[in-house]
């Protein structure tokens, strides 16, 4: 199966964090700073916009479009841009997919539909509806721990046969399945979704990785990919160990609020960096711990 695309999306791709104001609106200047920080200082290869990390599933359609607009306007063509447009509302997914494609996003991505326990036939029809309607490459976003939708080799194969589907963002700890996917679909793009497992995923020759912690730890992550490419496994393992000291502490303190506080400490300092309700923003104790984490692990 050949999945030729002129747009070779690879390397370290940040799942973009979005700062919100007290009233739930997007902090536009802060978001622009985060985009520049990722490109100029973390040296990432791409941005994944509208994912779990962007708190996307708590947002309305117009806010999702606004974020796609701001990010494209700020990033221009500096790095690859992927728009996550999926969710249980397939009509909205199609509209957002067309919107991001008109904005010249390099690819779209769609999470498996969630909440209702959809059958695989329903999941497949959802991808067919999107890829029939939107003329852009599509990356399947598989994250069973949050969606409850777990797919095996045969199911992935059926999805990869649909037009426009070029790959998968694989957010699972199943390295047997990852190895089988890589072996059986050498031309499909596989992006590792758990940052804490980047090193073993790189050993299995993923094309890249999409994750939240790259917003603050992108340089180390790039180092892991480079070291594996040069077969310097000791160095790659060491960089993963250092990254995981950071990730472990960040997860224990509250993932997105802690990453946003670290971004502020790294110089993205405009306005409020709150989470979108009903997700809680930080307590004072979490804020102090975030500052300790920044000093200790970055
Ligand atoms: O997109 C991210 N998943 C979620 C991937 O945030 C649910 C990951 O980057 C994780 O945040 C990260 C920490 O567990 O690996």
Tab-separated table of C-alpha atoms and ligand atoms in Angstrom:
chain	number	residue	atom	x	y	z
A	1	UNK	CA	0.000	0.000	0.000
A	2	UNK	CA	1.587	3.264	-1.035
A	3	UNK	CA	0.583	6.358	0.792
A	4	UNK	CA	2.470	8.933	-1.209
A	5	UNK	CA	2.107	12.465	-0.011
A	6	UNK	CA	4.160	15.491	-0.866
A	7	UNK	CA	3.934	16.611	2.713
A	8	UNK	CA	6.410	14.662	4.717
A	9	UNK	CA	5.379	15.215	8.319
A	10	UNK	CA	7.949	13.815	10.727
A	11	UNK	CA	9.966	14.467	13.855
A	12	UNK	CA	8.833	16.123	17.044
A	13	UNK	CA	5.385	17.673	16.903
A	14	UNK	CA	3.998	19.585	19.872
A	15	UNK	CA	0.391	18.992	20.837
A	16	UNK	CA	-0.239	22.676	21.317
A	17	UNK	CA	-1.283	24.013	24.714
A	18	UNK	CA	-3.848	26.837	24.667
A	19	UNK	CA	-4.008	29.525	27.369
A	20	UNK	CA	-7.490	30.703	28.367
A	21	UNK	CA	-8.697	33.853	30.101
A	22	UNK	CA	-10.851	33.830	33.232
A	23	UNK	CA	-14.041	34.124	31.103
A	24	UNK	CA	-13.088	31.066	29.007
A	25	UNK	CA	-11.989	33.020	25.913
A	26	UNK	CA	-8.672	32.301	24.186
A	27	UNK	CA	-5.688	34.385	25.346
A	28	UNK	CA	-4.604	35.214	21.803
A	29	UNK	CA	-1.301	36.937	22.566
A	30	UNK	CA	-0.337	34.149	24.940
A	31	UNK	CA	-1.192	31.548	22.277
A	32	UNK	CA	0.948	33.374	19.728
A	33	UNK	CA	3.834	33.351	22.210
A	34	UNK	CA	3.443	29.590	22.715
A	35	UNK	CA	3.494	29.017	18.947
A	36	UNK	CA	6.698	31.064	18.549
A	37	UNK	CA	8.276	29.426	21.607
A	38	UNK	CA	7.686	25.979	20.122
A	39	UNK	CA	9.108	26.948	16.748
A	40	UNK	CA	11.984	29.225	17.753
A	41	UNK	CA	13.179	27.729	21.042
A	42	UNK	CA	11.946	24.124	21.172
A	43	UNK	CA	12.789	23.729	17.451
A	44	UNK	CA	9.827	21.425	16.904
A	45	UNK	CA	9.027	20.116	13.447
A	46	UNK	CA	5.296	20.647	13.664
A	47	UNK	CA	2.282	21.638	15.721
A	48	UNK	CA	-0.777	19.493	16.414
A	49	UNK	CA	-3.624	21.911	16.979
A	50	UNK	CA	-6.923	21.043	18.643
A	51	UNK	CA	-5.901	17.866	20.436
A	52	UNK	CA	-6.528	16.674	23.977
A	53	UNK	CA	-3.708	18.972	25.077
A	54	UNK	CA	-5.450	21.952	23.482
A	55	UNK	CA	-8.455	21.205	25.751
A	56	UNK	CA	-10.331	20.953	22.470
A	57	UNK	CA	-13.231	18.783	23.618
A	58	UNK	CA	-14.387	21.503	26.004
A	59	UNK	CA	-14.593	24.110	23.216
A	60	UNK	CA	-17.298	25.317	20.856
A	61	UNK	CA	-16.896	25.189	17.095
A	62	UNK	CA	-16.211	28.894	16.667
A	63	UNK	CA	-13.451	28.801	19.284
A	64	UNK	CA	-11.863	25.821	17.519
A	65	UNK	CA	-11.842	27.819	14.271
A	66	UNK	CA	-10.423	30.859	16.030
A	67	UNK	CA	-7.523	28.742	17.343
A	68	UNK	CA	-6.837	27.297	13.853
A	69	UNK	CA	-6.776	30.889	12.514
A	70	UNK	CA	-4.430	32.281	15.153
A	71	UNK	CA	-1.974	29.393	14.923
A	72	UNK	CA	-1.757	29.507	11.122
A	73	UNK	CA	-1.384	33.279	11.149
A	74	UNK	CA	1.485	33.060	13.644
A	75	UNK	CA	3.267	29.937	12.353
A	76	UNK	CA	2.806	30.672	8.640
A	77	UNK	CA	4.762	27.945	6.839
A	78	UNK	CA	7.550	27.714	9.427
A	79	UNK	CA	6.605	24.194	10.546
A	80	UNK	CA	4.082	21.519	9.589
A	81	UNK	CA	0.575	22.109	10.929
A	82	UNK	CA	-1.944	19.392	11.727
A	83	UNK	CA	-5.520	20.288	12.698
A	84	UNK	CA	-7.375	17.854	14.956
A	85	UNK	CA	-10.988	18.192	13.829
A	86	UNK	CA	-12.651	15.032	15.174
A	87	UNK	CA	-15.228	14.285	17.841
A	88	UNK	CA	-18.625	12.622	18.129
A	89	UNK	CA	-20.246	15.237	15.835
A	90	UNK	CA	-19.192	14.141	12.346
A	91	UNK	CA	-20.868	17.113	10.642
A	92	UNK	CA	-18.808	19.475	12.755
A	93	UNK	CA	-15.693	17.387	12.034
A	94	UNK	CA	-16.264	17.784	8.288
A	95	UNK	CA	-16.867	21.523	8.594
A	96	UNK	CA	-13.727	21.979	10.697
A	97	UNK	CA	-11.741	19.756	8.325
A	98	UNK	CA	-12.735	21.902	5.359
A	99	UNK	CA	-11.988	25.034	7.351
A	100	UNK	CA	-8.470	23.911	8.295
A	101	UNK	CA	-7.805	22.677	4.753
A	102	UNK	CA	-8.795	26.090	3.342
A	103	UNK	CA	-6.347	27.617	5.820
A	104	UNK	CA	-3.664	25.400	4.254
A	105	UNK	CA	-3.055	23.062	7.177
A	106	UNK	CA	-0.708	20.288	6.010
A	107	UNK	CA	-2.980	17.556	7.329
A	108	UNK	CA	-6.044	16.978	9.423
A	109	UNK	CA	-6.410	14.443	12.196
A	110	UNK	CA	-9.550	12.979	13.703
A	111	UNK	CA	-9.929	11.260	17.056
A	112	UNK	CA	-12.031	8.101	17.028
A	113	UNK	CA	-15.603	9.177	17.907
A	114	UNK	CA	-16.222	8.750	21.631
A	115	UNK	CA	-18.830	8.771	24.416
A	116	UNK	CA	-21.321	6.354	22.797
A	117	UNK	CA	-19.762	2.941	22.441
A	118	UNK	CA	-19.517	3.021	18.641
A	119	UNK	CA	-18.927	-0.210	16.753
A	120	UNK	CA	-15.944	-0.471	14.418
A	121	UNK	CA	-18.313	-0.238	11.435
A	122	UNK	CA	-19.548	3.073	12.776
A	123	UNK	CA	-15.992	4.279	13.386
A	124	UNK	CA	-15.009	3.318	9.853
A	125	UNK	CA	-18.047	5.076	8.372
A	126	UNK	CA	-17.100	8.213	10.326
A	127	UNK	CA	-13.628	8.217	8.736
A	128	UNK	CA	-15.155	7.502	5.336
A	129	UNK	CA	-17.556	10.431	5.690
A	130	UNK	CA	-14.723	12.779	6.646
A	131	UNK	CA	-12.264	11.621	3.978
A	132	UNK	CA	-14.962	11.705	1.264
A	133	UNK	CA	-15.794	15.297	2.125
A	134	UNK	CA	-12.413	16.805	2.973
A	135	UNK	CA	-9.596	16.864	0.432
A	136	UNK	CA	-6.603	16.590	2.745
A	137	UNK	CA	-4.365	13.946	4.281
A	138	UNK	CA	-5.796	12.513	7.490
A	139	UNK	CA	-4.057	11.063	10.539
A	140	UNK	CA	-6.210	8.777	12.697
A	141	UNK	CA	-5.977	9.747	16.370
A	142	UNK	CA	-6.182	6.605	18.481
A	143	UNK	CA	-6.200	7.088	22.255
A	144	UNK	CA	-8.103	4.144	23.779
A	145	UNK	CA	-7.540	5.243	27.382
A	146	UNK	CA	-9.692	8.351	26.828
A	147	UNK	CA	-12.093	7.226	24.075
A	148	UNK	CA	-12.693	3.578	25.015
A	149	UNK	CA	-12.171	2.668	21.329
A	150	UNK	CA	-9.425	0.054	20.974
A	151	UNK	CA	-8.489	-1.156	17.503
A	152	UNK	CA	-6.362	-4.100	16.404
A	153	UNK	CA	-4.294	-4.751	13.294
A	154	UNK	CA	-7.209	-5.685	11.040
A	155	UNK	CA	-9.166	-2.610	11.980
A	156	UNK	CA	-6.221	-0.307	11.383
A	157	UNK	CA	-5.699	-2.025	8.035
A	158	UNK	CA	-9.267	-1.216	6.984
A	159	UNK	CA	-8.813	2.420	7.957
A	160	UNK	CA	-5.456	2.698	6.184
A	161	UNK	CA	-7.163	1.514	2.992
A	162	UNK	CA	-9.449	4.551	2.953
A	163	UNK	CA	-8.382	7.372	0.670
A	164	UNK	CA	-6.493	10.268	2.284
A	165	UNK	CA	-5.632	8.303	5.445
A	166	UNK	CA	-1.859	8.524	5.747
A	167	UNK	CA	-1.189	7.498	9.309
A	168	UNK	CA	-2.003	7.208	12.969
A	169	UNK	CA	-1.233	9.055	16.148
A	170	UNK	CA	-0.754	6.016	18.334
A	171	UNK	CA	-1.350	6.870	21.986
A	172	UNK	CA	-1.131	3.507	23.720
A	173	UNK	CA	1.468	1.481	25.574
A	174	UNK	CA	0.971	-1.564	23.337
A	175	UNK	CA	4.414	-2.102	21.820
A	176	UNK	CA	3.466	-5.425	20.274
A	177	UNK	CA	0.756	-3.709	18.238
A	178	UNK	CA	3.093	-0.815	17.418
A	179	UNK	CA	5.766	-3.207	16.153
A	180	UNK	CA	3.227	-5.137	14.050
A	181	UNK	CA	1.813	-1.932	12.543
A	182	UNK	CA	5.322	-0.765	11.614
A	183	UNK	CA	6.208	-4.113	10.077
A	184	UNK	CA	2.996	-4.569	8.114
A	185	UNK	CA	2.455	-0.970	6.985
A	186	UNK	CA	5.902	0.434	6.216
A	187	UNK	CA	4.434	3.330	4.210
A	188	UNK	CA	1.916	4.451	6.798
A	189	UNK	CA	3.023	7.272	9.085
A	190	UNK	CA	3.096	6.321	12.750
A	191	UNK	CA	3.364	9.019	15.392
A	192	UNK	CA	4.063	8.010	18.972
A	193	UNK	CA	1.571	9.564	21.372
A	194	UNK	CA	2.991	8.936	24.843
A	195	UNK	CA	5.989	11.213	25.409
A	196	UNK	CA	7.237	9.046	28.277
A	197	UNK	CA	7.681	6.157	25.778
A	198	UNK	CA	9.346	8.030	22.938
A	199	UNK	CA	12.637	6.098	23.177
A	200	UNK	CA	11.145	2.598	22.714
A	201	UNK	CA	8.804	3.949	20.013
A	202	UNK	CA	11.798	5.418	18.188
A	203	UNK	CA	13.527	2.021	18.353
A	204	UNK	CA	10.501	0.656	16.479
A	205	UNK	CA	11.010	3.346	13.851
A	206	UNK	CA	8.030	5.582	14.232
A	207	UNK	CA	7.997	8.544	11.845
A	208	UNK	CA	7.639	11.026	14.655
A	209	UNK	CA	5.911	11.843	17.896
A	210	UNK	CA	3.037	14.115	18.852
A	211	UNK	CA	2.788	15.141	22.494
A	212	UNK	CA	2.074	17.700	25.155
A	213	UNK	CA	5.400	17.823	26.976
A	214	UNK	CA	7.294	18.805	23.807
A	215	UNK	CA	5.974	22.346	24.378
A	216	UNK	CA	8.522	22.603	27.207
A	217	UNK	CA	10.874	19.649	26.588
A	218	UNK	CA	11.134	19.650	22.793
A	219	UNK	CA	14.911	19.871	22.647
A	220	UNK	CA	15.476	16.709	24.694
A	221	UNK	CA	12.863	14.898	22.612
A	222	UNK	CA	14.641	15.881	19.420
A	223	UNK	CA	17.819	14.593	21.017
A	224	UNK	CA	16.188	11.193	21.621
A	225	UNK	CA	15.222	10.828	17.946
A	226	UNK	CA	18.681	11.935	16.822
A	227	UNK	CA	20.506	9.606	19.202
A	228	UNK	CA	18.404	6.615	18.100
A	229	UNK	CA	19.024	7.519	14.449
A	230	UNK	CA	22.769	7.398	15.211
A	231	UNK	CA	22.391	4.165	17.222
A	232	UNK	CA	23.602	5.934	20.362
A	233	UNK	CA	21.250	4.065	22.670
A	234	UNK	CA	22.953	5.057	25.918
A	235	UNK	CA	22.487	8.703	25.093
A	236	UNK	CA	18.865	8.216	24.003
A	237	UNK	CA	18.067	6.270	27.167
A	238	UNK	CA	19.654	8.949	29.316
A	239	UNK	CA	17.609	11.668	27.621
A	240	UNK	CA	14.428	9.613	28.145
A	241	UNK	CA	15.337	9.096	31.816
A	242	UNK	CA	15.773	12.862	32.233
A	243	UNK	CA	12.525	13.538	30.344
A	244	UNK	CA	10.646	11.050	32.491
A	245	UNK	CA	11.815	12.674	35.732
A	246	UNK	CA	10.096	15.771	34.354
A	247	UNK	CA	6.997	13.982	32.997
A	248	UNK	CA	6.448	11.968	36.185
A	249	UNK	CA	6.482	15.132	38.290
A	250	UNK	CA	4.275	17.032	35.818
A	251	UNK	CA	1.662	14.234	35.739
A	252	UNK	CA	1.594	14.082	39.552
A	253	UNK	CA	0.999	17.837	39.772
A	254	UNK	CA	-1.718	18.140	37.066
A	255	UNK	CA	-0.631	17.838	33.428
A	256	UNK	CA	-1.904	20.852	31.489
A	257	UNK	CA	-1.860	23.487	34.281
A	258	UNK	CA	1.708	22.509	35.180
A	259	UNK	CA	2.885	22.647	31.562
A	260	UNK	CA	1.260	26.072	31.179
A	261	UNK	CA	3.000	27.386	34.294
A	262	UNK	CA	6.322	26.062	32.990
A	263	UNK	CA	5.692	27.840	29.673
A	264	UNK	CA	5.286	31.079	31.612
A	265	UNK	CA	8.587	30.424	33.369
A	266	UNK	CA	10.160	29.833	29.957
A	267	UNK	CA	9.078	33.310	28.897
A	268	UNK	CA	5.549	33.009	27.491
A	269	UNK	CA	4.286	35.614	29.887
A	270	UNK	CA	1.370	37.450	28.340
A	271	UNK	CA	-1.876	37.399	30.328
A	272	UNK	CA	-3.682	34.456	31.847
A	273	UNK	CA	-2.714	30.839	31.234
A	274	UNK	CA	-5.810	29.236	32.726
A	275	UNK	CA	-7.490	25.976	31.791
A	276	UNK	CA	-10.926	25.847	30.267
A	277	UNK	CA	-13.750	24.933	32.664
A	278	UNK	CA	-14.745	22.384	33.830
A	279	UNK	CA	-11.018	21.597	33.975
A	280	UNK	CA	-9.579	23.192	37.100
A	281	UNK	CA	-6.758	25.695	36.925
A	282	UNK	CA	-3.943	25.683	39.509
A	283	UNK	CA	-4.008	25.973	43.242
A	284	UNK	CA	-1.234	27.918	44.962
A	285	UNK	CA	0.413	24.656	46.080
A	286	UNK	CA	0.430	23.362	42.494
A	287	UNK	CA	1.930	26.626	41.300
A	288	UNK	CA	4.796	26.357	43.770
A	289	UNK	CA	5.384	22.721	42.792
A	290	UNK	CA	5.390	23.681	39.086
A	291	UNK	CA	8.154	26.188	39.787
A	292	UNK	CA	10.154	23.518	41.630
A	293	UNK	CA	9.698	21.101	38.718
A	294	UNK	CA	10.911	23.735	36.266
A	295	UNK	CA	14.068	24.389	38.297
A	296	UNK	CA	14.749	20.731	39.006
A	297	UNK	CA	14.146	19.135	35.611
A	298	UNK	CA	14.558	21.731	32.857
B	1	LIG	O1	-1.212	13.723	22.786
B	1	LIG	C1	-0.725	13.431	25.015
B	1	LIG	N1	-1.905	12.841	25.574
B	1	LIG	C2	-2.698	13.478	26.410
B	1	LIG	C3	-0.651	13.095	23.574
B	1	LIG	O2	-2.455	14.575	26.872
B	1	LIG	C4	-3.944	12.762	26.790
B	1	LIG	C5	0.587	12.992	25.642
B	1	LIG	O3	1.550	13.882	25.176
B	1	LIG	C6	0.586	12.973	27.155
B	1	LIG	O4	0.114	14.211	27.632
B	1	LIG	C7	1.976	12.748	27.748
B	1	LIG	C8	1.925	12.619	29.266
B	1	LIG	O5	1.320	11.398	29.633
B	1	LIG	O6	2.555	11.632	27.195
